[in-house]
Amino acid sequence: MGELERGVLIDVHGESFNTWKHADLIEGLLLHEKIGIATTKHSIGSTIVDLMGSVGEQTLLKLMDQQLLEFVIDDSVYRLSGIDRNGMKIGIPLLVGDPELGNEEKDVEQVIHEKVDPHLRSTISKYVDNHSQEVSVGNLQSGFYIGTIVNDLNNRVLFTLFIKKKNPRFELAQLPIYQVYQDGGGNLYVEVESVGQDVQQVFYSLLHLFTLDCLRAVCFTYVSTRTNATCLVGNRSTQDLLESKFIEMNVVNKQLARIIALDNLPDMATMVLNGYIDVDKAISLRKKSAPLRDFISNLDTVDPREMSSLYVDAIQDHGTTLDNKLLKRARFIVPTTVGLMEPASGVALGIVDYSLGCILENNQASVRLKDLIRIPVQNG
C-alpha cells in the first residue's frame, strides 16, 4: 500500500506532463517528502511513458531509486451512458466500466508491459508493484456522486467559470436559463429556455464536457481520501473545478480556512520555461530544501517572511538572485472548519498561487486543495 504522509498527490488523468505538470513535479520535490501520481489502471502505462518523456529515462530511474514517487491507481472508466443530443439527454455518469464497454480486464503489470520499452519493463513493473496504491471506485455510492454532479451542473457560477476556460469565444450573455434534473433511472436531462439551434448545440456540448470534468473531480476527491497526502493538485480541469468550489465555499463560510500569506516565492512554471530549473536540479536541492518541508508540516508556527527567504535561498545558485518575473505571491490554506475538511489539525491543504483577493474576485488563479467534504461509501 502506498504511503504519502507529508506528500502531494498530483492528478495526471487525461493530461500530458506539460510545463505546468513539470512545475508541479519540481515544486513537489522541494516542498513535500514524496510525490503521488494519480492515474487510472487503464492509463498507468501511458502515464509512465509520458513522465519518462518529460523528465528523461535516467531522471525517472533516479526518482525511483530514491523512492520519491508513489503511484495512486484507480479503476475508473469515464462514460456518459445513453446520450441523446436532440432530446437534451446528458445520460448517466459512470465511473466504472460495464459489459457494454467491452473492455478487456488487464492488471497493472500487463498495461505497463504494453507501453514501456522492454529494457525497462521489469524495473518499472517491480517499482510500481512496491510503490503504488490501487483504489477501487466501485464502492463509491452512485447516488451521491450523481447528486453532486447535478448540483455542480446547476451551479451557474461554476459553469460560467468553466466556459471561460474551455470556450472563451462563447458569449456568456447567450448562456440560456437551464435546469438539469435526474429521472428515476439515474439519467440526467437538461431543460433549456428557447434559444437558437446553434447556441443550444454549443451549450449542450459544453455541458457535456463539464459533466465529465465534474465526474473526474468527484473521483479524484474520493481517491485523495484514500491516501494521507497533505496536498492535492488537480489536472487542469479538476483544478479549475476545485478552485471554483473553494471560492464559493469560502464566500459562504468566511471561517472555512485560515490563509497564510507568502510573498516573493519562486514561480516554478516560469522558471521551467526559462530553463532555470529542472527535475534533476530539484532532486539535487532536496537536502538544501529540507527546512521548507518542515515548515509545510508546521504552518501554525511559520514566519512567512522566513519561509519565503528559505524557499528562494534553497533554489537560487550561489551569488545570484531571482529576477522579479520569476517570483510570485502565494497563499497556504490551513483548515479551520471541522466537518468540511478533515486532515489533521494544522496540516496545510496546499498553495493558492497569486493573491487570495484575485481568487475571491473569481479571477484566474490556481488552488490546490485537500478534499473539502466527506464522501460516503458503502459498507463492506
Short mmCIF file of C-alpha atoms in Angstrom, two decimals, residues 153-360:
data_model
loop_
_atom_site.label_atom_id
_atom_site.label_comp_id
_atom_site.label_asym_id
_atom_site.label_seq_id
_atom_site.Cartn_x
_atom_site.Cartn_y
_atom_site.Cartn_z
CA LEU A 153 -24.18 21.38 -13.31
CA ASN A 154 -26.93 23.63 -11.94
CA ASN A 155 -24.37 25.96 -10.39
CA ARG A 156 -24.27 28.79 -12.93
CA VAL A 157 -21.16 30.32 -11.34
CA LEU A 158 -19.16 27.09 -11.71
CA PHE A 159 -20.40 26.54 -15.26
CA THR A 160 -19.59 30.13 -16.26
CA LEU A 161 -16.02 29.79 -14.97
CA PHE A 162 -15.70 26.51 -16.87
CA ILE A 163 -16.90 28.14 -20.11
CA LYS A 164 -14.37 30.96 -19.74
CA LYS A 165 -11.62 28.33 -19.76
CA LYS A 166 -12.95 25.92 -22.39
CA ASN A 167 -14.53 28.30 -24.89
CA PRO A 168 -13.58 31.95 -24.27
CA ARG A 169 -15.30 32.93 -27.53
CA PHE A 170 -18.70 31.83 -26.24
CA GLU A 171 -20.75 34.91 -25.41
CA LEU A 172 -21.74 34.46 -21.79
CA ALA A 173 -24.69 36.75 -22.40
CA GLN A 174 -26.01 33.93 -24.62
CA LEU A 175 -25.89 31.37 -21.81
CA PRO A 176 -29.53 30.31 -21.54
CA ILE A 177 -31.57 29.72 -18.43
CA TYR A 178 -31.45 25.99 -17.85
CA GLN A 179 -32.13 23.29 -15.28
CA VAL A 180 -30.50 19.86 -15.04
CA TYR A 181 -32.55 17.14 -13.39
CA GLN A 182 -32.32 13.40 -12.78
CA ASP A 183 -35.02 10.87 -13.61
CA GLY A 184 -35.78 7.70 -11.67
CA GLY A 185 -33.30 5.70 -13.75
CA GLY A 186 -30.38 7.98 -12.98
CA ASN A 187 -30.40 9.71 -16.36
CA LEU A 188 -29.59 13.41 -16.44
CA TYR A 189 -31.65 15.73 -18.63
CA VAL A 190 -31.42 19.44 -19.24
CA GLU A 191 -34.38 21.75 -19.72
CA VAL A 192 -33.42 24.94 -21.50
CA GLU A 193 -35.29 28.06 -22.46
CA SER A 194 -35.99 28.70 -26.12
CA VAL A 195 -32.73 29.68 -27.85
CA GLY A 196 -31.30 29.43 -31.33
CA GLN A 197 -30.26 25.96 -32.53
CA ASP A 198 -26.59 26.95 -32.89
CA VAL A 199 -26.42 28.33 -29.34
CA GLN A 200 -28.25 25.30 -27.99
CA GLN A 201 -25.82 22.85 -29.61
CA VAL A 202 -22.75 24.69 -28.31
CA PHE A 203 -24.36 24.95 -24.88
CA TYR A 204 -25.11 21.21 -24.84
CA SER A 205 -21.55 20.33 -25.91
CA LEU A 206 -20.09 22.50 -23.14
CA LEU A 207 -22.45 21.00 -20.57
CA HIS A 208 -21.43 17.52 -21.74
CA LEU A 209 -17.73 18.31 -21.22
CA PHE A 210 -18.46 19.93 -17.87
CA THR A 211 -20.27 16.76 -16.75
CA LEU A 212 -17.16 14.68 -17.49
CA ASP A 213 -14.97 17.16 -15.58
CA CYS A 214 -17.37 17.02 -12.63
CA LEU A 215 -17.19 13.23 -12.76
CA ARG A 216 -13.38 13.25 -12.63
CA ALA A 217 -13.37 15.83 -9.82
CA VAL A 218 -15.64 13.61 -7.72
CA CYS A 219 -13.44 10.58 -8.43
CA PHE A 220 -10.17 12.40 -7.72
CA THR A 221 -11.54 13.83 -4.48
CA TYR A 222 -12.63 10.37 -3.44
CA VAL A 223 -9.26 8.84 -4.35
CA SER A 224 -7.49 11.54 -2.32
CA THR A 225 -9.38 10.48 0.81
CA ARG A 226 -7.80 7.04 0.42
CA THR A 227 -4.31 8.49 0.76
CA ASN A 228 -2.89 10.60 3.56
CA ALA A 229 -1.43 13.21 1.22
CA THR A 230 -1.03 16.68 2.68
CA CYS A 231 -1.65 18.48 -0.60
CA LEU A 232 -3.80 17.76 -3.63
CA VAL A 233 -3.17 19.15 -7.13
CA GLY A 234 -5.78 18.52 -9.81
CA ASN A 235 -5.31 18.35 -13.54
CA ARG A 236 -6.23 21.48 -15.49
CA SER A 237 -9.94 20.60 -15.43
CA THR A 238 -10.34 19.25 -11.90
CA GLN A 239 -8.11 22.03 -10.59
CA ASP A 240 -10.41 24.69 -12.02
CA LEU A 241 -13.48 22.98 -10.61
CA LEU A 242 -11.97 22.54 -7.14
CA GLU A 243 -10.81 26.14 -7.24
CA SER A 244 -14.28 27.37 -8.12
CA LYS A 245 -15.85 25.31 -5.34
CA PHE A 246 -13.36 26.75 -2.89
CA ILE A 247 -14.25 30.26 -3.99
CA GLU A 248 -17.92 29.63 -3.38
CA MET A 249 -17.46 27.81 -0.10
CA ASN A 250 -15.15 30.45 1.29
CA VAL A 251 -17.54 33.23 0.33
CA VAL A 252 -20.40 31.44 2.10
CA ASN A 253 -18.33 30.47 5.13
CA LYS A 254 -15.63 33.03 5.94
CA GLN A 255 -14.13 30.69 8.52
CA LEU A 256 -13.54 27.88 6.04
CA ALA A 257 -9.78 28.29 6.24
CA ARG A 258 -7.05 30.44 7.63
CA ILE A 259 -4.79 31.90 4.97
CA ILE A 260 -1.05 32.30 5.47
CA ALA A 261 0.41 34.81 3.03
CA LEU A 262 3.80 34.28 1.41
CA ASP A 263 5.29 36.85 -0.94
CA ASN A 264 8.11 36.50 -3.47
CA LEU A 265 8.02 32.74 -3.85
CA PRO A 266 9.64 31.19 -6.93
CA ASP A 267 7.24 30.81 -9.86
CA MET A 268 8.17 27.30 -10.97
CA ALA A 269 6.27 27.34 -14.28
CA THR A 270 8.13 30.45 -15.44
CA MET A 271 11.43 29.03 -14.19
CA VAL A 272 10.87 25.79 -16.12
CA LEU A 273 10.03 27.73 -19.29
CA ASN A 274 13.20 29.80 -18.89
CA GLY A 275 15.37 26.74 -18.29
CA TYR A 276 16.28 27.93 -14.81
CA ILE A 277 15.43 24.65 -13.07
CA ASP A 278 14.62 21.07 -13.99
CA VAL A 279 13.78 17.88 -12.12
CA ASP A 280 17.44 16.83 -11.79
CA LYS A 281 18.30 20.12 -10.12
CA ALA A 282 15.27 19.82 -7.85
CA ILE A 283 16.44 16.37 -6.75
CA SER A 284 19.90 17.76 -6.00
CA LEU A 285 18.29 20.51 -3.90
CA ARG A 286 16.31 18.10 -1.72
CA LYS A 287 18.77 18.26 1.17
CA LYS A 288 19.02 22.05 0.99
CA SER A 289 15.24 22.43 0.86
CA ALA A 290 14.57 20.12 3.83
CA PRO A 291 13.68 23.07 6.15
CA LEU A 292 10.90 24.00 3.71
CA ARG A 293 9.27 20.61 4.17
CA ASP A 294 9.43 21.07 7.93
CA PHE A 295 7.69 24.43 7.52
CA ILE A 296 4.92 22.89 5.43
CA SER A 297 4.09 20.42 8.19
CA ASN A 298 4.15 23.09 10.94
CA LEU A 299 2.41 26.07 9.40
CA ASP A 300 0.86 27.23 12.66
CA THR A 301 4.30 28.38 13.80
CA VAL A 302 5.59 29.66 10.45
CA ASP A 303 7.09 33.10 9.98
CA PRO A 304 6.00 33.83 6.38
CA ARG A 305 8.99 36.05 5.65
CA GLU A 306 11.41 33.41 6.92
CA MET A 307 9.83 30.70 4.79
CA SER A 308 9.87 32.91 1.68
CA SER A 309 13.54 33.60 2.27
CA LEU A 310 14.29 29.90 2.79
CA TYR A 311 12.49 28.98 -0.42
CA VAL A 312 14.39 31.49 -2.54
CA ASP A 313 17.71 30.58 -0.92
CA ALA A 314 17.08 26.89 -1.49
CA ILE A 315 16.85 27.14 -5.28
CA GLN A 316 18.99 30.05 -6.37
CA ASP A 317 22.59 29.48 -7.28
CA HIS A 318 25.27 30.84 -5.00
CA GLY A 319 25.88 34.52 -5.66
CA THR A 320 22.82 35.01 -7.89
CA THR A 321 19.37 36.45 -7.29
CA LEU A 322 15.98 35.67 -8.81
CA ASP A 323 14.54 38.24 -11.16
CA ASN A 324 11.11 39.62 -10.18
CA LYS A 325 9.49 37.89 -13.14
CA LEU A 326 10.49 34.56 -11.57
CA LEU A 327 8.66 35.35 -8.33
CA LYS A 328 5.02 35.12 -7.34
CA ARG A 329 2.70 35.63 -4.40
CA ALA A 330 1.14 32.55 -2.82
CA ARG A 331 -1.25 31.53 -0.07
CA PHE A 332 -1.22 28.42 2.06
CA ILE A 333 -4.67 27.27 3.14
CA VAL A 334 -4.98 25.81 6.64
CA PRO A 335 -8.33 24.19 7.52
CA THR A 336 -10.33 25.66 10.38
CA THR A 337 -13.84 24.23 9.96
CA VAL A 338 -14.32 20.76 11.39
CA GLY A 339 -16.67 18.70 9.21
CA LEU A 340 -15.83 20.49 5.96
CA MET A 341 -12.19 19.49 6.00
CA GLU A 342 -10.78 16.53 7.80
CA PRO A 343 -6.97 16.39 7.64
CA ALA A 344 -5.15 16.56 10.95
CA SER A 345 -5.29 19.93 12.66
CA GLY A 346 -2.69 22.34 11.35
CA VAL A 347 -1.97 20.45 8.14
CA ALA A 348 -1.83 22.68 5.08
CA LEU A 349 -4.24 21.95 2.29
CA GLY A 350 -1.96 23.40 -0.34
CA ILE A 351 -0.82 26.54 -2.10
CA VAL A 352 -3.00 29.15 -3.70
CA ASP A 353 -0.98 30.84 -6.43
CA TYR A 354 -1.28 34.62 -6.79
CA SER A 355 -3.40 36.54 -4.26
CA LEU A 356 -6.42 35.46 -2.26
CA GLY A 357 -8.11 38.66 -3.36
CA CYS A 358 -7.90 37.59 -7.00
CA ILE A 359 -9.38 34.20 -6.11
CA LEU A 360 -12.35 35.66 -4.27
#
